[in-house]
PDB file of C-alpha atoms and ligand atoms in Angstrom:
ATOM      1  CA  UNK A 170       9.294  -5.306 -22.035  1.00 87.00           C
ATOM      2  CA  UNK A 171       7.061  -6.600 -19.284  1.00 91.00           C
ATOM      3  CA  UNK A 172       4.964  -4.315 -17.111  1.00 95.00           C
ATOM      4  CA  UNK A 173       3.604  -5.306 -13.740  1.00 96.00           C
ATOM      5  CA  UNK A 174       0.707  -3.477 -12.145  1.00 98.00           C
ATOM      6  CA  UNK A 175       0.754  -3.326  -8.345  1.00 98.00           C
ATOM      7  CA  UNK A 176      -1.801  -1.703  -6.065  1.00 98.00           C
ATOM      8  CA  UNK A 177      -0.801  -0.014  -2.806  1.00 98.00           C
ATOM      9  CA  UNK A 178      -3.715   0.025  -0.401  1.00 98.00           C
ATOM     10  CA  UNK A 179      -4.402   0.386   3.325  1.00 98.00           C
ATOM     11  CA  UNK A 180      -6.279   2.545   5.837  1.00 97.00           C
ATOM     12  CA  UNK A 181      -6.433   6.344   5.935  1.00 96.00           C
ATOM     13  CA  UNK A 182      -3.067   7.915   6.767  1.00 96.00           C
ATOM     14  CA  UNK A 183      -1.100   4.628   6.525  1.00 98.00           C
ATOM     15  CA  UNK A 184       1.477   6.231   4.192  1.00 98.00           C
ATOM     16  CA  UNK A 185       0.398   5.006   0.733  1.00 97.00           C
ATOM     17  CA  UNK A 186       1.055   8.268  -1.096  1.00 97.00           C
ATOM     18  CA  UNK A 187       4.399   8.688   0.672  1.00 97.00           C
ATOM     19  CA  UNK A 188       5.362   5.098  -0.239  1.00 98.00           C
ATOM     20  CA  UNK A 189       4.795   5.693  -3.957  1.00 98.00           C
ATOM     21  CA  UNK A 190       6.473   9.114  -3.932  1.00 97.00           C
ATOM     22  CA  UNK A 191       9.599   7.624  -2.349  1.00 97.00           C
ATOM     23  CA  UNK A 192      10.308   5.226  -5.200  1.00 96.00           C
ATOM     24  CA  UNK A 193       8.659   6.633  -8.290  1.00 96.00           C
ATOM     25  CA  UNK A 194      11.024   7.794 -11.034  1.00 95.00           C
ATOM     26  CA  UNK A 195       8.320   9.998 -12.537  1.00 94.00           C
ATOM     27  CA  UNK A 196       6.508  12.768 -10.707  1.00 92.00           C
ATOM     28  CA  UNK A 197       3.673  10.932  -9.023  1.00 93.00           C
ATOM     29  CA  UNK A 198       0.276  11.682 -10.460  1.00 92.00           C
ATOM     30  CA  UNK A 199      -1.622  12.403  -7.266  1.00 91.00           C
ATOM     31  CA  UNK A 200      -5.183  13.369  -6.514  1.00 93.00           C
ATOM     32  CA  UNK A 201      -4.715  14.870  -3.085  1.00 91.00           C
ATOM     33  CA  UNK A 202      -7.225  17.373  -1.796  1.00 92.00           C
ATOM     34  CA  UNK A 203      -7.422  19.431   1.363  1.00 90.00           C
ATOM     35  CA  UNK A 204      -9.238  17.552   4.083  1.00 87.00           C
ATOM     36  CA  UNK A 205     -12.579  19.195   4.668  1.00 76.00           C
ATOM     37  CA  UNK A 206     -13.901  16.711   7.197  1.00 66.00           C
ATOM     38  CA  UNK A 207     -12.663  17.980  10.569  1.00 60.00           C
ATOM     39  CA  UNK A 208     -12.994  14.551  12.201  1.00 60.00           C
ATOM     40  CA  UNK A 209     -10.317  13.202   9.877  1.00 56.00           C
ATOM     41  CA  UNK A 210      -7.936  16.096  10.370  1.00 61.00           C
ATOM     42  CA  UNK A 211      -4.670  14.431  11.310  1.00 75.00           C
ATOM     43  CA  UNK A 212      -2.949  15.897   8.261  1.00 84.00           C
ATOM     44  CA  UNK A 213      -3.554  18.492   5.545  1.00 87.00           C
ATOM     45  CA  UNK A 214      -4.319  16.395   2.480  1.00 92.00           C
ATOM     46  CA  UNK A 215      -5.851  13.055   1.557  1.00 93.00           C
ATOM     47  CA  UNK A 216      -5.999  10.996  -1.633  1.00 94.00           C
ATOM     48  CA  UNK A 217      -9.446  11.183  -3.227  1.00 92.00           C
ATOM     49  CA  UNK A 218      -8.989   9.020  -6.328  1.00 89.00           C
ATOM     50  CA  UNK A 219      -5.516   7.556  -6.859  1.00 94.00           C
ATOM     51  CA  UNK A 220      -1.745   7.955  -6.958  1.00 96.00           C
ATOM     52  CA  UNK A 221       0.219   6.744  -9.923  1.00 97.00           C
ATOM     53  CA  UNK A 222       3.952   6.093 -10.051  1.00 97.00           C
ATOM     54  CA  UNK A 223       6.442   4.052 -12.051  1.00 97.00           C
ATOM     55  CA  UNK A 224       9.700   2.271 -11.288  1.00 96.00           C
ATOM     56  CA  UNK A 225      12.021   0.543 -13.741  1.00 95.00           C
ATOM     57  CA  UNK A 226      13.505  -2.628 -12.263  1.00 92.00           C
ATOM     58  CA  UNK A 227      15.658  -3.383 -15.294  1.00 91.00           C
ATOM     59  CA  UNK A 228      15.523  -3.046 -19.073  1.00 90.00           C
ATOM     60  CA  UNK A 229      12.835  -5.694 -19.338  1.00 93.00           C
ATOM     61  CA  UNK A 230      10.689  -4.957 -16.326  1.00 94.00           C
ATOM     62  CA  UNK A 231       8.713  -1.892 -15.252  1.00 96.00           C
ATOM     63  CA  UNK A 232       6.411  -1.657 -12.248  1.00 97.00           C
ATOM     64  CA  UNK A 233       3.321   0.535 -12.353  1.00 98.00           C
ATOM     65  CA  UNK A 234       2.160   1.534  -8.898  1.00 98.00           C
ATOM     66  CA  UNK A 235      -1.430   2.533  -8.165  1.00 98.00           C
ATOM     67  CA  UNK A 236      -2.182   3.942  -4.710  1.00 97.00           C
ATOM     68  CA  UNK A 237      -5.738   3.870  -3.430  1.00 97.00           C
ATOM     69  CA  UNK A 238      -7.583   6.432  -1.317  1.00 96.00           C
ATOM     70  CA  UNK A 239      -7.760   5.325   2.318  1.00 94.00           C
ATOM     71  CA  UNK A 240     -11.008   6.954   3.325  1.00 91.00           C
ATOM     72  CA  UNK A 241     -14.138   4.847   3.101  1.00 90.00           C
ATOM     73  CA  UNK A 242     -16.089   7.544   1.288  1.00 90.00           C
ATOM     74  CA  UNK A 243     -13.779   7.131  -1.728  1.00 92.00           C
ATOM     75  CA  UNK A 244     -13.806   3.323  -1.716  1.00 92.00           C
ATOM     76  CA  UNK A 245     -15.722   3.179  -5.007  1.00 93.00           C
ATOM     77  CA  UNK A 246     -12.262   3.619  -6.575  1.00 94.00           C
ATOM     78  CA  UNK A 247     -10.829   0.447  -5.054  1.00 96.00           C
ATOM     79  CA  UNK A 248     -12.298  -2.089  -7.442  1.00 96.00           C
ATOM     80  CA  UNK A 249     -11.542   0.104 -10.464  1.00 96.00           C
ATOM     81  CA  UNK A 250      -7.898   0.421  -9.396  1.00 97.00           C
ATOM     82  CA  UNK A 251      -7.596  -3.315  -8.780  1.00 97.00           C
ATOM     83  CA  UNK A 252      -8.479  -4.148 -12.370  1.00 97.00           C
ATOM     84  CA  UNK A 253      -5.581  -6.044 -13.948  1.00 97.00           C
ATOM     85  CA  UNK A 254      -3.316  -5.905 -10.889  1.00 98.00           C
ATOM     86  CA  UNK A 255      -0.755  -8.691 -10.527  1.00 97.00           C
ATOM     87  CA  UNK A 256      -0.294  -8.129  -6.802  1.00 98.00           C
ATOM     88  CA  UNK A 257      -0.981  -5.716  -3.967  1.00 98.00           C
ATOM     89  CA  UNK A 258       0.554  -4.258  -0.818  1.00 98.00           C
ATOM     90  CA  UNK A 259      -1.522  -3.581   2.292  1.00 98.00           C
ATOM     91  CA  UNK A 260       0.185  -0.775   4.208  1.00 98.00           C
ATOM     92  CA  UNK A 261      -0.503  -0.517   7.906  1.00 98.00           C
ATOM     93  CA  UNK A 262       0.435   2.313  10.270  1.00 98.00           C
ATOM     94  CA  UNK A 263       2.217   0.156  12.859  1.00 98.00           C
ATOM     95  CA  UNK A 264       1.789   2.794  15.548  1.00 98.00           C
ATOM     96  CA  UNK A 265      -2.010   3.084  15.278  1.00 98.00           C
ATOM     97  CA  UNK A 266      -3.698  -0.090  16.538  1.00 98.00           C
ATOM     98  CA  UNK A 267      -7.104   1.544  16.164  1.00 98.00           C
ATOM     99  CA  UNK A 268      -6.662   1.167  12.378  1.00 98.00           C
ATOM    100  CA  UNK A 269      -5.712  -2.541  12.395  1.00 98.00           C
ATOM    101  CA  UNK A 270      -9.281  -3.741  12.057  1.00 98.00           C
ATOM    102  CA  UNK A 271      -9.785  -1.537   9.002  1.00 97.00           C
ATOM    103  CA  UNK A 272      -6.497  -2.824   7.534  1.00 98.00           C
ATOM    104  CA  UNK A 273      -7.733  -6.392   7.895  1.00 98.00           C
ATOM    105  CA  UNK A 274     -11.052  -5.447   6.269  1.00 97.00           C
ATOM    106  CA  UNK A 275      -9.243  -3.846   3.311  1.00 97.00           C
ATOM    107  CA  UNK A 276      -7.011  -6.907   2.958  1.00 98.00           C
ATOM    108  CA  UNK A 277     -10.078  -9.150   2.674  1.00 97.00           C
ATOM    109  CA  UNK A 278     -11.777  -6.845   0.178  1.00 97.00           C
ATOM    110  CA  UNK A 279      -8.743  -6.810  -2.131  1.00 97.00           C
ATOM    111  CA  UNK A 280      -8.413 -10.595  -1.847  1.00 97.00           C
ATOM    112  CA  UNK A 281     -11.999 -10.853  -3.016  1.00 97.00           C
ATOM    113  CA  UNK A 282     -11.218  -8.798  -6.150  1.00 97.00           C
ATOM    114  CA  UNK A 283      -8.448 -11.110  -7.379  1.00 96.00           C
ATOM    115  CA  UNK A 284      -6.486 -14.107  -6.107  1.00 96.00           C
ATOM    116  CA  UNK A 285      -3.114 -12.444  -6.720  1.00 97.00           C
ATOM    117  CA  UNK A 286      -0.135 -12.523  -4.353  1.00 98.00           C
ATOM    118  CA  UNK A 287       0.012  -9.784  -1.722  1.00 98.00           C
ATOM    119  CA  UNK A 288       2.252  -8.637   1.100  1.00 98.00           C
ATOM    120  CA  UNK A 289       1.498  -6.703   4.274  1.00 98.00           C
ATOM    121  CA  UNK A 290       3.895  -3.825   5.010  1.00 98.00           C
ATOM    122  CA  UNK A 291       4.204  -2.705   8.638  1.00 98.00           C
ATOM    123  CA  UNK A 292       4.822   0.982   7.956  1.00 98.00           C
ATOM    124  CA  UNK A 293       6.240   3.742  10.200  1.00 98.00           C
ATOM    125  CA  UNK A 294       8.689   1.381  11.892  1.00 98.00           C
ATOM    126  CA  UNK A 295      10.769   4.486  12.688  1.00 98.00           C
ATOM    127  CA  UNK A 296       8.216   5.538  15.321  1.00 98.00           C
ATOM    128  CA  UNK A 297       8.908   4.578  18.949  1.00 97.00           C
ATOM    129  CA  UNK A 298       5.460   3.122  19.521  1.00 98.00           C
ATOM    130  CA  UNK A 299       5.382   1.044  16.314  1.00 98.00           C
ATOM    131  CA  UNK A 300       4.222  -2.551  16.815  1.00 98.00           C
ATOM    132  CA  UNK A 301       6.694  -5.263  15.785  1.00 98.00           C
ATOM    133  CA  UNK A 302       5.936  -7.373  12.736  1.00 98.00           C
ATOM    134  CA  UNK A 303       5.439 -10.426  14.987  1.00 97.00           C
ATOM    135  CA  UNK A 304       2.801  -8.656  17.074  1.00 98.00           C
ATOM    136  CA  UNK A 305       1.153  -7.255  13.949  1.00 98.00           C
ATOM    137  CA  UNK A 306       0.897 -10.717  12.450  1.00 98.00           C
ATOM    138  CA  UNK A 307      -1.134 -11.818  15.457  1.00 98.00           C
ATOM    139  CA  UNK A 308      -3.257  -8.647  15.628  1.00 98.00           C
ATOM    140  CA  UNK A 309      -4.099  -8.729  11.914  1.00 98.00           C
ATOM    141  CA  UNK A 310      -4.394 -12.533  11.786  1.00 97.00           C
ATOM    142  CA  UNK A 311      -1.985 -12.745   8.873  1.00 97.00           C
ATOM    143  CA  UNK A 312      -1.260 -16.361   7.985  1.00 94.00           C
ATOM    144  CA  UNK A 313       2.309 -17.714   8.314  1.00 93.00           C
ATOM    145  CA  UNK A 314       2.703 -18.134   4.539  1.00 93.00           C
ATOM    146  CA  UNK A 315       2.012 -14.451   3.850  1.00 97.00           C
ATOM    147  CA  UNK A 316       4.933 -12.001   3.909  1.00 98.00           C
ATOM    148  CA  UNK A 317       4.655  -9.308   6.593  1.00 98.00           C
ATOM    149  CA  UNK A 318       7.515  -6.869   6.126  1.00 98.00           C
ATOM    150  CA  UNK A 319       8.840  -3.925   8.151  1.00 98.00           C
ATOM    151  CA  UNK A 320       8.667  -0.644   6.251  1.00 98.00           C
ATOM    152  CA  UNK A 321       9.487   3.052   6.469  1.00 98.00           C
ATOM    153  CA  UNK A 322       7.691   4.651   3.537  1.00 98.00           C
ATOM    154  CA  UNK A 323       9.942   7.719   3.703  1.00 97.00           C
ATOM    155  CA  UNK A 324      12.961   5.533   2.971  1.00 98.00           C
ATOM    156  CA  UNK A 325      13.354   4.591  -0.675  1.00 97.00           C
ATOM    157  CA  UNK A 326      15.401   1.449   0.023  1.00 97.00           C
ATOM    158  CA  UNK A 327      12.811   0.187   2.466  1.00 98.00           C
ATOM    159  CA  UNK A 328      10.017   0.700  -0.074  1.00 98.00           C
ATOM    160  CA  UNK A 329      12.065  -1.006  -2.776  1.00 97.00           C
ATOM    161  CA  UNK A 330      12.577  -4.095  -0.653  1.00 97.00           C
ATOM    162  CA  UNK A 331       8.829  -4.399  -0.005  1.00 98.00           C
ATOM    163  CA  UNK A 332       8.135  -4.109  -3.743  1.00 98.00           C
ATOM    164  CA  UNK A 333      10.817  -6.684  -4.558  1.00 96.00           C
ATOM    165  CA  UNK A 334       9.312  -9.165  -2.100  1.00 98.00           C
ATOM    166  CA  UNK A 335       5.937  -8.743  -3.777  1.00 98.00           C
ATOM    167  CA  UNK A 336       7.563  -9.079  -7.179  1.00 97.00           C
ATOM    168  CA  UNK A 337       9.244 -12.364  -6.135  1.00 95.00           C
ATOM    169  CA  UNK A 338       5.870 -13.699  -4.999  1.00 96.00           C
ATOM    170  CA  UNK A 339       4.327 -12.702  -8.326  1.00 95.00           C
ATOM    171  CA  UNK A 340       7.136 -14.294 -10.328  1.00 92.00           C
ATOM    172  CA  UNK A 341       6.807 -17.478  -8.230  1.00 90.00           C
ATOM    173  CA  UNK A 342       3.162 -17.865  -9.154  1.00 88.00           C
ATOM    174  CA  UNK A 343       3.591 -17.027 -12.833  1.00 74.00           C
ATOM    175  CA  UNK A 344       6.476 -19.484 -13.334  1.00 67.00           C
ATOM    176  CA  UNK A 345       4.528 -22.416 -11.900  1.00 60.00           C
TER     177      UNK A 345
HETATM  178  N1  GTP B 489       7.205   8.602  10.748  1.00 85.63           N
HETATM  179  C1  GTP B 489       6.729   8.204   9.569  1.00 85.63           C
HETATM  180  N2  GTP B 489       5.728   8.908   8.988  1.00 85.63           N
HETATM  181  C2  GTP B 489       5.256   8.473   7.806  1.00 85.63           C
HETATM  182  C3  GTP B 489       5.779   7.328   7.155  1.00 85.63           C
HETATM  183  N3  GTP B 489       5.086   7.149   6.005  1.00 85.63           N
HETATM  184  C4  GTP B 489       4.192   8.138   5.936  1.00 85.63           C
HETATM  185  N4  GTP B 489       4.278   8.960   7.005  1.00 85.63           N
HETATM  186  C5  GTP B 489       3.461  10.149   7.301  1.00 85.63           C
HETATM  187  O1  GTP B 489       2.132   9.725   7.520  1.00 85.63           O
HETATM  188  C6  GTP B 489       1.220  10.691   7.024  1.00 85.63           C
HETATM  189  C7  GTP B 489       0.271  10.053   6.021  1.00 85.63           C
HETATM  190  O2  GTP B 489       0.969   9.735   4.816  1.00 85.63           O
HETATM  191  P1  GTP B 489       0.207   9.652   3.421  1.00 85.63           P
HETATM  192  O3  GTP B 489       1.201   9.153   2.440  1.00 85.63           O
HETATM  193  O4  GTP B 489      -0.518  10.893   3.133  1.00 85.63           O
HETATM  194  O5  GTP B 489      -0.862   8.521   3.771  1.00 85.63           O
HETATM  195  P2  GTP B 489      -1.974   7.909   2.803  1.00 85.63           P
HETATM  196  O6  GTP B 489      -2.058   6.470   3.186  1.00 85.63           O
HETATM  197  O7  GTP B 489      -1.690   8.223   1.391  1.00 85.63           O
HETATM  198  O8  GTP B 489      -3.293   8.665   3.307  1.00 85.63           O
HETATM  199  P3  GTP B 489      -4.734   8.814   2.559  1.00 85.63           P
HETATM  200  O9  GTP B 489      -4.490   9.030   1.113  1.00 85.63           O
HETATM  201  O10 GTP B 489      -5.360  10.004   3.210  1.00 85.63           O
HETATM  202  O11 GTP B 489      -5.473   7.554   2.880  1.00 85.63           O
HETATM  203  C8  GTP B 489       2.060  11.808   6.409  1.00 85.63           C
HETATM  204  O12 GTP B 489       2.207  12.823   7.363  1.00 85.63           O
HETATM  205  C9  GTP B 489       3.378  11.117   6.125  1.00 85.63           C
HETATM  206  O13 GTP B 489       4.457  12.012   6.122  1.00 85.63           O
HETATM  207  C10 GTP B 489       6.846   6.595   7.807  1.00 85.63           C
HETATM  208  O14 GTP B 489       7.354   5.565   7.361  1.00 85.63           O
HETATM  209  N5  GTP B 489       7.263   7.086   9.009  1.00 85.63           N
HETATM  210 MG1   MG B 490      -2.815   9.107   0.002  1.00 85.63          MG
END
């Protein structure tokens, strides 16, 4: 059996924990804590170390998903979590342009850890004010060859299709 490690990263509140919870077939191992910092209080809890989930694609292939914390003060975990990854997803909250710059910064940091395939997932496409993938590509300066996919992290099928696209990219590079 082959296992593939994927990292799910992105800015604070992008939906990383939700994304992994939607598809994982095991109870996600989460490290969420109550947010103490009032400036960051847009929700109750934030990831402080990692999320871990698993999804079986078929008898021979299992994906291990590692979600990162989004807040900068926990970014010491990023490099540790990237160890041995075969690909990564950068999740972006499509309705919060003020986070796009941080998303781009995170993308570059993860590219510097390893030259693996990656995809950008334009999350929260269910929101009225979500930017389109075309506009996001321009805002984030994502090159034409890189997959930028619409996503709703609450929807299992949507998450699966993002993971499959990343998987195809990984399989493309390993079969060369
Ligand atoms: N409308 C909508 N809300 C979403 C979606 N995905 C996540 N959310 C919400 O966005 C908020 C943040 O989701 P989390 O999964 O906690 O985000 P995170 O990226 O893990 O956040 P940190 O760990 O704090 O960096 C939660 O209230 C989610 O319910 C989506 O596709 N659509
Ligand atoms: Mg989280």
